PDB file of C-alpha atoms and ligand atoms in Angstrom:
ATOM      1  CA  MET X  27      -0.098  -0.108  -0.135  1.00 90.00           C
ATOM      2  CA  ILE X  28       1.331   3.449  -1.034  1.00 94.00           C
ATOM      3  CA  GLN X  29       1.476   5.768   2.165  1.00 96.00           C
ATOM      4  CA  LEU X  30       1.052   9.435   1.275  1.00 98.00           C
ATOM      5  CA  LYS X  31       2.744  11.789   3.358  1.00 98.00           C
ATOM      6  CA  SER X  32       1.087  15.066   5.189  1.00 98.00           C
ATOM      7  CA  PRO X  33       2.811  18.081   4.571  1.00 98.00           C
ATOM      8  CA  ARG X  34       4.127  18.113   8.171  1.00 98.00           C
ATOM      9  CA  GLU X  35       5.699  14.750   7.590  1.00 98.00           C
ATOM     10  CA  ILE X  36       7.426  16.121   4.317  1.00 98.00           C
ATOM     11  CA  GLU X  37       8.890  18.959   6.554  1.00 98.00           C
ATOM     12  CA  VAL X  38      10.364  16.352   8.502  1.00 98.00           C
ATOM     13  CA  MET X  39      11.808  14.678   5.861  1.00 98.00           C
ATOM     14  CA  ALA X  40      13.222  17.974   4.347  1.00 98.00           C
ATOM     15  CA  GLU X  41      15.017  18.360   7.385  1.00 98.00           C
ATOM     16  CA  GLY X  42      16.821  15.028   7.450  1.00 98.00           C
ATOM     17  CA  GLY X  43      17.241  15.491   3.935  1.00 98.00           C
ATOM     18  CA  ALA X  44      19.132  18.772   4.378  1.00 98.00           C
ATOM     19  CA  ILE X  45      21.586  17.020   6.772  1.00 98.00           C
ATOM     20  CA  LEU X  46      21.954  14.115   4.110  1.00 98.00           C
ATOM     21  CA  GLY X  47      22.547  16.893   1.424  1.00 98.00           C
ATOM     22  CA  ALA X  48      25.422  18.424   3.206  1.00 98.00           C
ATOM     23  CA  ALA X  49      26.857  15.017   4.128  1.00 98.00           C
ATOM     24  CA  LEU X  50      27.272  14.252   0.521  1.00 98.00           C
ATOM     25  CA  VAL X  51      28.980  17.694  -0.125  1.00 98.00           C
ATOM     26  CA  LEU X  52      31.370  16.950   2.724  1.00 98.00           C
ATOM     27  CA  LEU X  53      32.349  13.571   1.393  1.00 98.00           C
ATOM     28  CA  ARG X  54      32.546  14.585  -2.070  1.00 98.00           C
ATOM     29  CA  GLU X  55      35.136  17.211  -0.757  1.00 98.00           C
ATOM     30  CA  ASN X  56      36.958  14.357   0.756  1.00 98.00           C
ATOM     31  CA  VAL X  57      37.317  12.241  -2.276  1.00 98.00           C
ATOM     32  CA  ARG X  58      40.771  12.116  -3.267  1.00 98.00           C
ATOM     33  CA  PRO X  59      43.627   9.564  -4.238  1.00 98.00           C
ATOM     34  CA  GLY X  60      44.820   8.104  -1.230  1.00 98.00           C
ATOM     35  CA  ILE X  61      41.598   8.045   0.970  1.00 98.00           C
ATOM     36  CA  THR X  62      40.125   4.501   1.899  1.00 98.00           C
ATOM     37  CA  THR X  63      36.396   4.225   1.870  1.00 98.00           C
ATOM     38  CA  LEU X  64      36.104   3.320   5.383  1.00 98.00           C
ATOM     39  CA  GLU X  65      37.493   6.698   6.346  1.00 98.00           C
ATOM     40  CA  LEU X  66      34.786   8.352   3.947  1.00 98.00           C
ATOM     41  CA  ASP X  67      32.076   6.304   6.198  1.00 98.00           C
ATOM     42  CA  GLN X  68      33.404   7.585   9.389  1.00 98.00           C
ATOM     43  CA  ILE X  69      33.489  11.352   8.064  1.00 98.00           C
ATOM     44  CA  ALA X  70      29.647  10.653   7.104  1.00 98.00           C
ATOM     45  CA  GLU X  71      28.720   9.214  10.548  1.00 98.00           C
ATOM     46  CA  ARG X  72      30.132  11.611  12.402  1.00 98.00           C
ATOM     47  CA  PHE X  73      28.686  14.493  10.239  1.00 98.00           C
ATOM     48  CA  ILE X  74      25.325  12.824  10.654  1.00 98.00           C
ATOM     49  CA  ARG X  75      25.443  12.088  14.199  1.00 98.00           C
ATOM     50  CA  ASP X  76      26.498  15.740  14.985  1.00 98.00           C
ATOM     51  CA  HIS X  77      22.844  16.749  14.117  1.00 98.00           C
ATOM     52  CA  ASP X  78      20.498  16.289  16.782  1.00 97.00           C
ATOM     53  CA  GLY X  79      18.480  13.090  16.502  1.00 97.00           C
ATOM     54  CA  ALA X  80      19.947  12.198  13.236  1.00 98.00           C
ATOM     55  CA  THR X  81      21.237   8.755  12.811  1.00 98.00           C
ATOM     56  CA  PRO X  82      22.927   7.101   9.700  1.00 98.00           C
ATOM     57  CA  ALA X  83      20.177   5.063   8.604  1.00 98.00           C
ATOM     58  CA  PHE X  84      21.929   2.380   6.614  1.00 97.00           C
ATOM     59  CA  LYS X  85      24.063   1.535   9.621  1.00 96.00           C
ATOM     60  CA  GLY X  86      22.472  -1.812  11.048  1.00 94.00           C
ATOM     61  CA  LEU X  87      19.917  -1.933   8.361  1.00 94.00           C
ATOM     62  CA  TYR X  88      19.431  -5.649   7.275  1.00 93.00           C
ATOM     63  CA  GLY X  89      22.759  -6.211   8.736  1.00 93.00           C
ATOM     64  CA  PHE X  90      24.786  -3.603   6.705  1.00 96.00           C
ATOM     65  CA  ARG X  91      27.980  -2.635   8.717  1.00 95.00           C
ATOM     66  CA  GLY X  92      28.661   0.973   7.225  1.00 97.00           C
ATOM     67  CA  SER X  93      26.916   4.202   7.605  1.00 97.00           C
ATOM     68  CA  ALA X  94      27.441   4.604   3.670  1.00 98.00           C
ATOM     69  CA  CYS X  95      27.443   2.333   0.838  1.00 98.00           C
ATOM     70  CA  ILE X  96      30.536   3.204  -1.077  1.00 98.00           C
ATOM     71  CA  SER X  97      31.021   1.720  -4.616  1.00 98.00           C
ATOM     72  CA  ILE X  98      33.985   1.968  -6.996  1.00 98.00           C
ATOM     73  CA  ASN X  99      34.325   1.831 -10.788  1.00 98.00           C
ATOM     74  CA  GLU X 100      32.340  -1.412 -11.803  1.00 98.00           C
ATOM     75  CA  GLU X 101      30.388  -1.664  -8.535  1.00 98.00           C
ATOM     76  CA  ILE X 102      27.090  -0.424  -8.763  1.00 98.00           C
ATOM     77  CA  VAL X 103      25.719  -0.103  -5.535  1.00 98.00           C
ATOM     78  CA  HIS X 104      26.055  -1.432  -1.841  1.00 98.00           C
ATOM     79  CA  GLY X 105      29.796  -1.341  -1.416  1.00 98.00           C
ATOM     80  CA  ILE X 106      31.186  -2.025   1.935  1.00 98.00           C
ATOM     81  CA  PRO X 107      33.261   0.391   3.326  1.00 98.00           C
ATOM     82  CA  SER X 108      36.754  -1.048   4.014  1.00 98.00           C
ATOM     83  CA  ARG X 109      40.196   0.061   5.276  1.00 98.00           C
ATOM     84  CA  LYS X 110      41.661  -1.986   2.552  1.00 98.00           C
ATOM     85  CA  ARG X 111      39.578  -0.011  -0.400  1.00 98.00           C
ATOM     86  CA  VAL X 112      41.842   2.923  -1.303  1.00 98.00           C
ATOM     87  CA  LEU X 113      40.552   5.529  -3.937  1.00 98.00           C
ATOM     88  CA  ALA X 114      43.102   5.932  -7.017  1.00 98.00           C
ATOM     89  CA  GLU X 115      43.525   8.650  -9.827  1.00 98.00           C
ATOM     90  CA  GLY X 116      40.889   8.230 -12.231  1.00 98.00           C
ATOM     91  CA  ASP X 117      38.371   6.112 -10.356  1.00 98.00           C
ATOM     92  CA  ILE X 118      34.801   7.141  -9.716  1.00 98.00           C
ATOM     93  CA  VAL X 119      32.994   6.422  -6.486  1.00 98.00           C
ATOM     94  CA  THR X 120      29.450   6.179  -5.609  1.00 98.00           C
ATOM     95  CA  LEU X 121      28.632   7.856  -2.298  1.00 98.00           C
ATOM     96  CA  ASP X 122      25.155   6.615  -1.123  1.00 98.00           C
ATOM     97  CA  LEU X 123      23.875   7.613   1.984  1.00 98.00           C
ATOM     98  CA  GLY X 124      20.892   7.547   4.240  1.00 98.00           C
ATOM     99  CA  VAL X 125      19.624   9.745   7.322  1.00 98.00           C
ATOM    100  CA  LYS X 126      16.887   9.028   9.950  1.00 98.00           C
ATOM    101  CA  LEU X 127      15.653  11.865  11.435  1.00 98.00           C
ATOM    102  CA  GLY X 128      12.205  12.167  13.797  1.00 98.00           C
ATOM    103  CA  GLY X 129      11.214   8.849  12.573  1.00 98.00           C
ATOM    104  CA  TYR X 130      11.592   9.336   8.697  1.00 98.00           C
ATOM    105  CA  PHE X 131      14.070   8.077   6.076  1.00 98.00           C
ATOM    106  CA  THR X 132      15.810  10.035   3.411  1.00 98.00           C
ATOM    107  CA  ASP X 133      18.134   8.523   0.663  1.00 98.00           C
ATOM    108  CA  SER X 134      20.453  10.243  -1.686  1.00 98.00           C
ATOM    109  CA  ALA X 135      23.423   9.180  -3.778  1.00 98.00           C
ATOM    110  CA  ILE X 136      26.026  10.662  -6.258  1.00 98.00           C
ATOM    111  CA  THR X 137      28.983   9.296  -8.050  1.00 98.00           C
ATOM    112  CA  VAL X 138      32.148  11.484  -7.908  1.00 98.00           C
ATOM    113  CA  PRO X 139      35.358  11.612  -9.965  1.00 98.00           C
ATOM    114  CA  VAL X 140      38.450  11.045  -8.308  1.00 98.00           C
ATOM    115  CA  GLY X 141      40.897  13.357  -9.486  1.00 97.00           C
ATOM    116  CA  GLU X 142      40.800  13.413 -13.454  1.00 97.00           C
ATOM    117  CA  VAL X 143      38.649  10.725 -15.306  1.00 98.00           C
ATOM    118  CA  ASP X 144      38.560   9.588 -18.984  1.00 98.00           C
ATOM    119  CA  ALA X 145      36.141  11.466 -21.120  1.00 98.00           C
ATOM    120  CA  GLU X 146      33.943   8.398 -21.567  1.00 98.00           C
ATOM    121  CA  THR X 147      33.618   8.219 -17.744  1.00 98.00           C
ATOM    122  CA  GLN X 148      32.619  12.055 -17.392  1.00 98.00           C
ATOM    123  CA  ARG X 149      30.006  11.623 -19.748  1.00 98.00           C
ATOM    124  CA  LEU X 150      28.533   8.740 -17.920  1.00 98.00           C
ATOM    125  CA  LEU X 151      28.433  10.964 -14.786  1.00 98.00           C
ATOM    126  CA  ASP X 152      26.958  13.820 -16.796  1.00 98.00           C
ATOM    127  CA  VAL X 153      24.213  11.613 -18.571  1.00 98.00           C
ATOM    128  CA  THR X 154      23.411   9.704 -15.047  1.00 99.00           C
ATOM    129  CA  ALA X 155      22.911  13.170 -13.422  1.00 98.00           C
ATOM    130  CA  ALA X 156      20.826  14.652 -16.101  1.00 98.00           C
ATOM    131  CA  SER X 157      18.817  11.203 -16.120  1.00 99.00           C
ATOM    132  CA  LEU X 158      17.920  11.981 -12.514  1.00 98.00           C
ATOM    133  CA  GLU X 159      16.732  15.360 -13.106  1.00 98.00           C
ATOM    134  CA  ALA X 160      14.451  14.142 -16.304  1.00 98.00           C
ATOM    135  CA  GLY X 161      12.994  11.429 -13.806  1.00 98.00           C
ATOM    136  CA  ILE X 162      12.512  13.927 -11.063  1.00 99.00           C
ATOM    137  CA  ARG X 163      10.923  16.543 -13.803  1.00 98.00           C
ATOM    138  CA  ALA X 164       8.222  13.637 -14.379  1.00 98.00           C
ATOM    139  CA  ALA X 165       7.325  13.271 -10.656  1.00 98.00           C
ATOM    140  CA  VAL X 166       4.218  15.496 -10.891  1.00 98.00           C
ATOM    141  CA  VAL X 167       0.563  14.858  -9.728  1.00 98.00           C
ATOM    142  CA  GLY X 168      -1.356  13.000 -12.122  1.00 98.00           C
ATOM    143  CA  ASN X 169       1.508  11.489 -13.849  1.00 98.00           C
ATOM    144  CA  HIS X 170       2.379   7.556 -13.449  1.00 98.00           C
ATOM    145  CA  VAL X 171       5.415   5.802 -12.153  1.00 98.00           C
ATOM    146  CA  GLY X 172       6.063   4.475 -15.912  1.00 98.00           C
ATOM    147  CA  ASP X 173       6.394   8.353 -16.875  1.00 98.00           C
ATOM    148  CA  ILE X 174       9.578   8.689 -14.295  1.00 98.00           C
ATOM    149  CA  GLY X 175      11.057   5.647 -15.781  1.00 98.00           C
ATOM    150  CA  TYR X 176      10.499   6.496 -19.514  1.00 98.00           C
ATOM    151  CA  ALA X 177      11.729   9.837 -18.759  1.00 98.00           C
ATOM    152  CA  VAL X 178      15.075   8.505 -17.403  1.00 98.00           C
ATOM    153  CA  GLN X 179      15.190   6.156 -20.398  1.00 98.00           C
ATOM    154  CA  GLN X 180      15.023   8.878 -22.776  1.00 98.00           C
ATOM    155  CA  VAL X 181      18.134  10.532 -21.690  1.00 98.00           C
ATOM    156  CA  VAL X 182      20.302   7.377 -21.173  1.00 98.00           C
ATOM    157  CA  GLU X 183      19.669   5.225 -23.973  1.00 98.00           C
ATOM    158  CA  PRO X 184      20.226   7.573 -27.020  1.00 98.00           C
ATOM    159  CA  GLU X 185      23.842   7.930 -25.493  1.00 98.00           C
ATOM    160  CA  GLY X 186      24.474   4.112 -25.993  1.00 98.00           C
ATOM    161  CA  PHE X 187      24.549   3.647 -22.150  1.00 98.00           C
ATOM    162  CA  SER X 188      22.501   0.857 -20.330  1.00 98.00           C
ATOM    163  CA  ILE X 189      20.019   1.133 -17.515  1.00 98.00           C
ATOM    164  CA  VAL X 190      20.297  -1.212 -14.531  1.00 98.00           C
ATOM    165  CA  ARG X 191      17.076  -3.196 -14.415  1.00 98.00           C
ATOM    166  CA  ASP X 192      17.751  -5.334 -11.316  1.00 97.00           C
ATOM    167  CA  LEU X 193      17.565  -2.607  -9.055  1.00 98.00           C
ATOM    168  CA  VAL X 194      15.023   0.339  -8.574  1.00 98.00           C
ATOM    169  CA  GLY X 195      14.028   3.292  -6.857  1.00 98.00           C
ATOM    170  CA  HIS X 196      11.479   3.073  -4.071  1.00 98.00           C
ATOM    171  CA  GLY X 197       8.873   4.850  -1.813  1.00 98.00           C
ATOM    172  CA  LEU X 198      10.182   5.988   1.542  1.00 98.00           C
ATOM    173  CA  GLY X 199       9.246   7.510   4.562  1.00 98.00           C
ATOM    174  CA  LEU X 200       8.564   5.629   7.926  1.00 98.00           C
ATOM    175  CA  SER X 201      10.760   2.781   6.518  1.00 97.00           C
ATOM    176  CA  LEU X 202      13.635   3.137   3.944  1.00 97.00           C
ATOM    177  CA  HIS X 203      11.880   0.887   1.332  1.00 97.00           C
ATOM    178  CA  GLU X 204       7.929   1.338   0.692  1.00 97.00           C
ATOM    179  CA  GLU X 205       5.857   1.078  -2.265  1.00 97.00           C
ATOM    180  CA  PRO X 206       5.853   1.915  -4.798  1.00 98.00           C
ATOM    181  CA  GLN X 207       9.019   0.449  -6.608  1.00 98.00           C
ATOM    182  CA  VAL X 208      10.271   3.042  -9.312  1.00 98.00           C
ATOM    183  CA  PRO X 209      12.095   1.411 -12.049  1.00 98.00           C
ATOM    184  CA  ASN X 210      14.329   3.570 -14.085  1.00 98.00           C
ATOM    185  CA  TYR X 211      12.542   2.329 -17.328  1.00 98.00           C
ATOM    186  CA  GLY X 212       8.739   2.169 -18.306  1.00 98.00           C
ATOM    187  CA  LYS X 213       6.246   3.290 -20.301  1.00 98.00           C
ATOM    188  CA  PRO X 214       4.228   6.637 -20.422  1.00 98.00           C
ATOM    189  CA  ARG X 215       0.862   6.596 -18.346  1.00 98.00           C
ATOM    190  CA  ARG X 216       1.847   3.037 -16.549  1.00 98.00           C
ATOM    191  CA  GLY X 217       1.995   2.198 -13.230  1.00 97.00           C
ATOM    192  CA  ALA X 218       0.831   3.766 -10.045  1.00 96.00           C
ATOM    193  CA  THR X 219      -0.640   7.208 -10.408  1.00 97.00           C
ATOM    194  CA  LEU X 220       1.630   9.845  -8.589  1.00 98.00           C
ATOM    195  CA  ALA X 221      -0.613  11.897  -5.963  1.00 98.00           C
ATOM    196  CA  ALA X 222       0.438  14.562  -3.572  1.00 98.00           C
ATOM    197  CA  GLY X 223       2.151  13.526  -0.457  1.00 98.00           C
ATOM    198  CA  LEU X 224       3.631  10.579  -2.383  1.00 98.00           C
ATOM    199  CA  THR X 225       7.585  10.527  -1.356  1.00 98.00           C
ATOM    200  CA  ILE X 226       9.826   8.331  -3.763  1.00 98.00           C
ATOM    201  CA  ALA X 227      13.745   7.917  -4.018  1.00 98.00           C
ATOM    202  CA  ILE X 228      14.316   8.270  -7.780  1.00 98.00           C
ATOM    203  CA  GLU X 229      17.643   6.676  -8.437  1.00 98.00           C
ATOM    204  CA  PRO X 230      19.047   5.601 -11.781  1.00 98.00           C
ATOM    205  CA  MET X 231      21.937   3.298 -12.045  1.00 98.00           C
ATOM    206  CA  VAL X 232      23.619   3.652 -15.600  1.00 99.00           C
ATOM    207  CA  ASN X 233      26.022   1.329 -17.021  1.00 98.00           C
ATOM    208  CA  VAL X 234      28.605   1.767 -19.766  1.00 98.00           C
ATOM    209  CA  GLY X 235      28.299  -1.487 -21.080  1.00 98.00           C
ATOM    210  CA  VAL X 236      25.607  -4.070 -20.390  1.00 98.00           C
ATOM    211  CA  PRO X 237      22.814  -3.797 -18.002  1.00 98.00           C
ATOM    212  CA  HIS X 238      23.289  -7.287 -16.113  1.00 98.00           C
ATOM    213  CA  THR X 239      24.727  -7.216 -12.511  1.00 98.00           C
ATOM    214  CA  ARG X 240      26.181  -9.973 -10.219  1.00 98.00           C
ATOM    215  CA  THR X 241      26.600 -10.102  -6.541  1.00 98.00           C
ATOM    216  CA  LEU X 242      29.981 -10.509  -5.109  1.00 98.00           C
ATOM    217  CA  SER X 243      30.858 -13.145  -2.697  1.00 97.00           C
ATOM    218  CA  ASP X 244      30.537 -10.318   0.552  1.00 96.00           C
ATOM    219  CA  LYS X 245      26.629 -10.815  -0.562  1.00 96.00           C
ATOM    220  CA  TRP X 246      26.280  -7.236  -0.526  1.00 97.00           C
ATOM    221  CA  THR X 247      28.447  -5.524  -3.258  1.00 98.00           C
ATOM    222  CA  VAL X 248      26.605  -5.582  -6.661  1.00 98.00           C
ATOM    223  CA  VAL X 249      28.954  -5.161  -9.892  1.00 98.00           C
ATOM    224  CA  THR X 250      28.256  -4.884 -13.572  1.00 98.00           C
ATOM    225  CA  ALA X 251      28.189  -8.353 -15.293  1.00 98.00           C
ATOM    226  CA  ASP X 252      31.005  -7.198 -17.696  1.00 98.00           C
ATOM    227  CA  GLY X 253      33.034  -5.378 -15.391  1.00 98.00           C
ATOM    228  CA  ARG X 254      32.698  -1.987 -16.904  1.00 98.00           C
ATOM    229  CA  ARG X 255      31.713   1.156 -14.947  1.00 98.00           C
ATOM    230  CA  SER X 256      28.435   2.161 -13.308  1.00 98.00           C
ATOM    231  CA  ALA X 257      27.146   5.465 -12.063  1.00 99.00           C
ATOM    232  CA  HIS X 258      24.370   6.201  -9.673  1.00 98.00           C
ATOM    233  CA  PHE X 259      22.277   9.372  -8.654  1.00 98.00           C
ATOM    234  CA  GLU X 260      19.407   9.609  -6.413  1.00 99.00           C
ATOM    235  CA  HIS X 261      17.449  12.054  -4.732  1.00 98.00           C
ATOM    236  CA  THR X 262      14.490  11.587  -2.417  1.00 99.00           C
ATOM    237  CA  VAL X 263      11.279  13.482  -3.665  1.00 99.00           C
ATOM    238  CA  ALA X 264       8.161  14.372  -2.654  1.00 98.00           C
ATOM    239  CA  VAL X 265       5.336  14.557  -5.171  1.00 98.00           C
ATOM    240  CA  THR X 266       3.402  18.303  -4.190  1.00 98.00           C
ATOM    241  CA  GLU X 267       0.565  20.286  -5.611  1.00 98.00           C
ATOM    242  CA  ASP X 268       3.339  22.790  -6.589  1.00 98.00           C
ATOM    243  CA  GLY X 269       5.494  20.101  -8.173  1.00 98.00           C
ATOM    244  CA  PRO X 270       8.451  17.991  -7.429  1.00 98.00           C
ATOM    245  CA  ARG X 271      10.438  18.907  -4.383  1.00 98.00           C
ATOM    246  CA  ILE X 272      13.859  17.614  -3.753  1.00 98.00           C
ATOM    247  CA  LEU X 273      14.109  16.726  -0.076  1.00 98.00           C
ATOM    248  CA  THR X 274      17.745  15.674  -0.299  1.00 98.00           C
ATOM    249  CA  ALA X 275      18.910  19.109  -2.135  1.00 98.00           C
ATOM    250  CA  ARG X 276      22.446  20.229  -1.896  1.00 97.00           C
ATOM    251  CA  ASN X 277      23.715  23.655  -1.188  1.00 86.00           C
ATOM    252  CA  GLU X 278      26.218  24.015  -4.235  1.00 78.00           C
TER     253      GLU X 278
HETATM  254 MG1  LIG F  26      20.519   5.098  -1.777  1.00 56.59          MG
HETATM  255 MG1  LIG F  27      17.265   3.969  -2.686  1.00 56.59          MG
END
């Protein structure tokens, strides 16, 4: 069942989302060759807990041990922070973070270049970010879930990149994962109707090569089946009468 949120609930989510947005900006500033994914995780956790009542939402959820999911290059999502994983010049790193505040979850991700990246990698980042913006623009009252995925596809596929289908966006609020699922592909006018008060995480995952995935033996890290790179951008968005409102906006 889809649980629509009241304007008051959306304000609480926006408060948590503001902390999340600021945490991602801080993490991005700390991305550099030589830093480990565990160090980034600790920076995120400290920053979030410095805000009264806020907790890193992923920590302990489904047994995950990090505060952030940090995924490098061919890793799509759910990378486990580790002191053994060191960022190198030319890598890309996905920083996926959740905040829980006042009982409500928000969820947001960015993929960041480590130093200088090659032209194709930069295009992957730009296209994935643009596809998220297109998906958000489609999150208006009266549209359907399928309109969001369709909008994402229209940006990604003409560029020759592929969209991950095994993983999708989701409703969220009192839980991190609520109905509806929000795939990054779809047909216009199909799927659940978007109503004011719907809060969803829109999160295109885009691959340079094939769309297929596999999960590593750590049981968490999802990688591309062909080992080529993947990018991921995510915002928590409220559908409102005034249009889509990004609850995890960053001051930048
Ligand atoms: Mg996320
Ligand atoms: Mg999510």
